Short mmCIF file of C-alpha atoms in Angstrom, two decimals:
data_model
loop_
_atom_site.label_atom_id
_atom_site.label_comp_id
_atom_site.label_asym_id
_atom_site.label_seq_id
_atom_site.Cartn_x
_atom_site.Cartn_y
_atom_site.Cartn_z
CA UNK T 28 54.82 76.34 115.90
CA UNK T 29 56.69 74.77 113.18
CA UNK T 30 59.31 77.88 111.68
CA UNK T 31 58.31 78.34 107.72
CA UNK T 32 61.40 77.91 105.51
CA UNK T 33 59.69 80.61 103.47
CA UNK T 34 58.91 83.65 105.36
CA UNK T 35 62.54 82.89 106.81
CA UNK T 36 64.09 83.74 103.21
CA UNK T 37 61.69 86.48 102.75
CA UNK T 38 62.57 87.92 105.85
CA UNK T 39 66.57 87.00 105.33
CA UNK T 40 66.39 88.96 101.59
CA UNK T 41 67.62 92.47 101.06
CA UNK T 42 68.85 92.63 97.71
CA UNK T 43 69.78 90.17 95.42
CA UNK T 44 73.70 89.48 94.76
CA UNK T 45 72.94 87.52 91.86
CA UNK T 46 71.02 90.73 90.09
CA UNK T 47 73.52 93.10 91.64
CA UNK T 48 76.37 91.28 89.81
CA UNK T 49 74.00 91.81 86.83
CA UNK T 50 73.66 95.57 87.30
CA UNK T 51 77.10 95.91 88.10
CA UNK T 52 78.12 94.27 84.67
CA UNK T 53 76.39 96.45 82.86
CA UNK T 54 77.60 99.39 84.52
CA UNK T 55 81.07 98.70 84.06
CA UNK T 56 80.37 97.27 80.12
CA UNK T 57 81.42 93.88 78.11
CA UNK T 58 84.82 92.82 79.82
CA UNK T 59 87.25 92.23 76.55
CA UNK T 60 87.72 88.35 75.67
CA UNK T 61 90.48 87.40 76.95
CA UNK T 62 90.81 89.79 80.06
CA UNK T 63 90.73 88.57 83.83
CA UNK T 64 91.36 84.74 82.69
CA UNK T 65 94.99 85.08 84.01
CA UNK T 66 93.44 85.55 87.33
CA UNK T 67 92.50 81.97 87.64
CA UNK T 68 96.09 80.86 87.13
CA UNK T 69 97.36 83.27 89.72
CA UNK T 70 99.25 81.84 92.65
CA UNK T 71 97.71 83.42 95.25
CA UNK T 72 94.16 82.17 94.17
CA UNK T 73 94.86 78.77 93.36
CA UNK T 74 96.04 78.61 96.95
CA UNK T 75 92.98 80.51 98.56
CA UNK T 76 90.81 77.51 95.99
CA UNK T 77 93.23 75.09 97.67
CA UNK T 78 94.20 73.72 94.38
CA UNK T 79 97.73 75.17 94.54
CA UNK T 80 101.15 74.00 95.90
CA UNK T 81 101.65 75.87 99.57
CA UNK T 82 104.82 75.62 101.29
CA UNK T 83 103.48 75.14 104.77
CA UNK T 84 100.63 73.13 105.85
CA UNK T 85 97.27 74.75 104.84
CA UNK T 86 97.19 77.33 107.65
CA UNK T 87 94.33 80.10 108.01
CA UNK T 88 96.47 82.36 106.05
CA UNK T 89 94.77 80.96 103.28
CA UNK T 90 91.82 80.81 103.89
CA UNK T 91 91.01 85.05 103.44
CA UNK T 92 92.64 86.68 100.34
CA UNK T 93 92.86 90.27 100.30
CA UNK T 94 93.05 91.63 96.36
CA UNK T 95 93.42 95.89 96.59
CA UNK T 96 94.05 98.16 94.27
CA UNK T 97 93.65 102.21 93.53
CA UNK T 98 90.83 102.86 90.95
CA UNK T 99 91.03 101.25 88.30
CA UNK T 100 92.94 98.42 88.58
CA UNK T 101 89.92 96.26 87.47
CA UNK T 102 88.67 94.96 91.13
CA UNK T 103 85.05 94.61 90.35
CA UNK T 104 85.84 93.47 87.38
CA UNK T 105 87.81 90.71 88.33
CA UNK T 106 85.65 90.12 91.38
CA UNK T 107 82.38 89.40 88.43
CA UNK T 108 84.67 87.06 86.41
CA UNK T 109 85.47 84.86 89.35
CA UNK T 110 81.99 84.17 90.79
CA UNK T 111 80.34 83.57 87.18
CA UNK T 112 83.35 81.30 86.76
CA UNK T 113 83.35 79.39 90.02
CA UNK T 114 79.53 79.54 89.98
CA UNK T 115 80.37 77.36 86.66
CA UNK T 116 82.59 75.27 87.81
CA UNK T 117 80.86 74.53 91.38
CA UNK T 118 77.83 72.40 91.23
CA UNK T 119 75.92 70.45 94.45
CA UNK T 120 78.37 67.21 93.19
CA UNK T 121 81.83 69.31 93.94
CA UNK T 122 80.57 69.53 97.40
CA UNK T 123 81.41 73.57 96.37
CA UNK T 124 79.54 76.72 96.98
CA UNK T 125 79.97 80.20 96.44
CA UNK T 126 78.50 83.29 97.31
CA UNK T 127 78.83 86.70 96.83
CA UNK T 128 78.10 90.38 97.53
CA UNK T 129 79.13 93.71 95.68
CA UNK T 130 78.91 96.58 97.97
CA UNK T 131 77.91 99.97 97.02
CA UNK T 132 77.99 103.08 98.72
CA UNK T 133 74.77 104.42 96.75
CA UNK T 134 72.30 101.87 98.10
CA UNK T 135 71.58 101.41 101.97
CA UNK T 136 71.12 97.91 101.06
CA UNK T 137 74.26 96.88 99.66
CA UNK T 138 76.61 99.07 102.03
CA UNK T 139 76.23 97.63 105.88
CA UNK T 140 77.55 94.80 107.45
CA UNK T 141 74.58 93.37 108.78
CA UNK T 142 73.72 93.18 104.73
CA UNK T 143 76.87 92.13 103.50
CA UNK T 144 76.15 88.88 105.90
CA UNK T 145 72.53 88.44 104.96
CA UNK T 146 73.76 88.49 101.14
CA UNK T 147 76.00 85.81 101.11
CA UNK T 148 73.93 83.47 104.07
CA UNK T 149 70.91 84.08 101.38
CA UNK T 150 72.72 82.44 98.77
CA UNK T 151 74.20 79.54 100.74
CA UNK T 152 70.88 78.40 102.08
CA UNK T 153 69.54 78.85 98.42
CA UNK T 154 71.77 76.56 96.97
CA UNK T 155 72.15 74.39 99.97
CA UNK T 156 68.67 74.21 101.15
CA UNK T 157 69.55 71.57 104.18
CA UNK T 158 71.65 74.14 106.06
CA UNK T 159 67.91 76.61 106.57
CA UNK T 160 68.54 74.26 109.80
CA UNK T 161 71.12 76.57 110.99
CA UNK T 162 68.58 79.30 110.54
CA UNK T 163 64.89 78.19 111.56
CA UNK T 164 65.48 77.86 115.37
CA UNK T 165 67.09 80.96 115.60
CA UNK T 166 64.59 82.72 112.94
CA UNK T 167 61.40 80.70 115.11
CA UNK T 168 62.38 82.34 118.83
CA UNK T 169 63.37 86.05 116.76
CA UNK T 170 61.19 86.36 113.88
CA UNK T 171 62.88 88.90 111.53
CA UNK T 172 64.62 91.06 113.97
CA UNK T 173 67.39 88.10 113.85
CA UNK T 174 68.48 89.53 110.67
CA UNK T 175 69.05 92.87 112.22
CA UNK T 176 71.81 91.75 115.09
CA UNK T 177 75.12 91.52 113.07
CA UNK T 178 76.45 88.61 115.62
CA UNK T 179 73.78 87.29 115.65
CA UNK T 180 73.91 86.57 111.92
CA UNK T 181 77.74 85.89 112.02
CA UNK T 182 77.32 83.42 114.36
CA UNK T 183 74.64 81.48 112.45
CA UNK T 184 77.52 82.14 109.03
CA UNK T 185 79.91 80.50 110.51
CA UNK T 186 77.86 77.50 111.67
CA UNK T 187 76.42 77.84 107.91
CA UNK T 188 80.25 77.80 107.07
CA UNK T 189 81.71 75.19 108.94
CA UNK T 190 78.99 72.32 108.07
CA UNK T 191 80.76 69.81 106.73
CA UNK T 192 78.18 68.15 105.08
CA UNK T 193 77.62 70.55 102.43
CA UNK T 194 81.55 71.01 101.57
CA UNK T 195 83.82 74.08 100.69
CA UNK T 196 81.70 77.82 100.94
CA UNK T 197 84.30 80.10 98.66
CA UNK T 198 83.05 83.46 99.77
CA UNK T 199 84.04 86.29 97.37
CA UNK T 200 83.15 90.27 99.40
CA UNK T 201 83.96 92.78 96.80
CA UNK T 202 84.77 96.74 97.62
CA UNK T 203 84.79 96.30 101.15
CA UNK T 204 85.69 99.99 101.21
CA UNK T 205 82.05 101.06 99.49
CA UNK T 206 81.04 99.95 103.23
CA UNK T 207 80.02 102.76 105.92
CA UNK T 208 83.13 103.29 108.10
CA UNK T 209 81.70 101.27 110.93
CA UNK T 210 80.81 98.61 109.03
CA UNK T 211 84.04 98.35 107.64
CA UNK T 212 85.18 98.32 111.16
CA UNK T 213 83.01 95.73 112.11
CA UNK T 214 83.92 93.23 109.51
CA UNK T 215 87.26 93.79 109.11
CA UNK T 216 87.54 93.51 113.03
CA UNK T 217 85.19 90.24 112.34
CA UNK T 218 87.18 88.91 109.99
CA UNK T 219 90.78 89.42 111.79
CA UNK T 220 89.23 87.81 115.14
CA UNK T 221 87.76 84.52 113.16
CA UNK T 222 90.33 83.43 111.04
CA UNK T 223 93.55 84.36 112.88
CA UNK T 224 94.44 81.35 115.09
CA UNK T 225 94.04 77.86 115.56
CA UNK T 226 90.53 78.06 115.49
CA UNK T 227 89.30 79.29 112.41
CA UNK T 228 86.30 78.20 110.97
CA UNK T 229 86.80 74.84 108.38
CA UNK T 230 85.56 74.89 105.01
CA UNK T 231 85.08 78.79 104.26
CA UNK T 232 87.39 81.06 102.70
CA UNK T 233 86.89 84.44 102.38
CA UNK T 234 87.96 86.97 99.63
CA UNK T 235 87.92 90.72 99.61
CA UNK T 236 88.90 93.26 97.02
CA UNK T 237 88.97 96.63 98.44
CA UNK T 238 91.06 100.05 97.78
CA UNK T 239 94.25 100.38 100.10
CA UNK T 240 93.56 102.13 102.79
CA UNK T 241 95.19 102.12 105.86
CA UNK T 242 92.80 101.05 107.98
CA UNK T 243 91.68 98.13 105.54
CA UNK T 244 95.58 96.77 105.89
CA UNK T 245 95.69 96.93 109.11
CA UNK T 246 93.25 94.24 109.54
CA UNK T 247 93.87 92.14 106.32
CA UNK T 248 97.23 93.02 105.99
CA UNK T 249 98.60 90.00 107.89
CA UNK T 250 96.55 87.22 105.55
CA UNK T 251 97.45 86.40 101.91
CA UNK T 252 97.13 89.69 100.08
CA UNK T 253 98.36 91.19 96.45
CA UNK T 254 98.52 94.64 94.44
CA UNK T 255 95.81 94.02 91.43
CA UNK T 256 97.97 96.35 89.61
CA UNK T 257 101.45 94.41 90.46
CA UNK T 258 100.05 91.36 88.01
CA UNK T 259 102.08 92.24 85.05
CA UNK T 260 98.57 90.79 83.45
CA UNK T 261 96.60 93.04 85.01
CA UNK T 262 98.04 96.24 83.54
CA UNK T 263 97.58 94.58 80.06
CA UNK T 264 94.14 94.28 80.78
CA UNK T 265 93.96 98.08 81.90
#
């Protein structure tokens, strides 16, 4: 029996990102003109886009940024300007995607791993229908219980990921730390394991704003990472 592209999304969807983002912007209110701009000029970023000058050869290091700050510091916010404005700039010709998820403690939908997964493969196979082909043999011997198995669905991610067809996936994660503690675990662990080494995944990049705890440092601490609040900009936007 031939697996239906349709009850595959319908069975893939949790919660929107794209009306999350929404929800999230009017929560925290109209950003002032002119704030978070800087942020697309910063060095670390243009690295993690690929667009700026790196001393070494492209290693993974690059490929995950880690952005933390206390409270405050304007993560979210920062994290909603740079999807709208790569979701602008990326179009099917760039052979660029992104995707995104805002985690939240208060919804049991927005605060797993497993969902944090589903979120951004849901918006990859939306905008890049052709790689559903990652998903429908998987989804046809599994039905929806596939989306339940968190290696199951990094696995098909990374394939998702890595297709080179379908060009660069810029994958933005933001407050990691609104996660439960063992989904924190899990995806930090995940995320240590896949792109330390010679074999990370190509064309993905990963970027997570989070508080600074410990336990999130320890993990992420080793790829490119910067203090929100050490951008001299950043405390002008405050």
């Amino acid at each position: 029996q031939k697996p239906d592209a349709a009850a595959c999304l319908r069975d893939l969807f949790l919660t929107d990102p794209l009306d999350d983002r929404k929800a999230l912007k009017r929560k925290k209110g109209q950003r002032a003109r002119g704030t978070c701009e800087w942020i697309m000029g910063a060095e670390e970023l243009t690295h993690w886009l690929g667009s700026g000058r790196t001393g070494c050869s492209e290693g993974p290091s690059t490929q995950v940024l880690w952005l933390h700050g206390n409270p405050g510091t304007g993560k979210s916010t920062t994290a909603i300007f740079l999807t709208e404005e790569l979701s602008k700039a990326f179009t099917t010709t760039t052979q660029k995607t992104v995707a995104y998820f805002f985690c939240d403690s208060g919804f049991d939908t927005r605060r797993t791993a497993t969902s944090v997964v589903r979120g951004l493969l849901l918006q990859l196979v939306q905008q890049q229908p052709q790689l559903l082909d990652y998903v429908l043999p998987k989804y046809n011997e599994r039905g929806p219980a596939l989306f339940d198995s968190f290696d199951a669905l990094w696995a098909i991610f990374m394939n998702v990921a890595a297709d080179k067809h379908t060009g660069e996936k810029y994958c933005v994660v933001d407050a990691l730390d609104e996660c439960d503690r063992e989904s924190q675990a899990t995806l930090l662990q995940q995320l240590k394991e896949t792109f330390q080494g010679q074999h990370a995944p190509p064309n993905v990049r990963i970027l997570v704003t989070s508080r600074p705890y410990p336990e999130i440092r320890q993990h992420l601490g080793d790829f490119a990472n910067k203090d929100l609040a050490s951008y001299p900009e950043a405390k002008r936007d405050m």
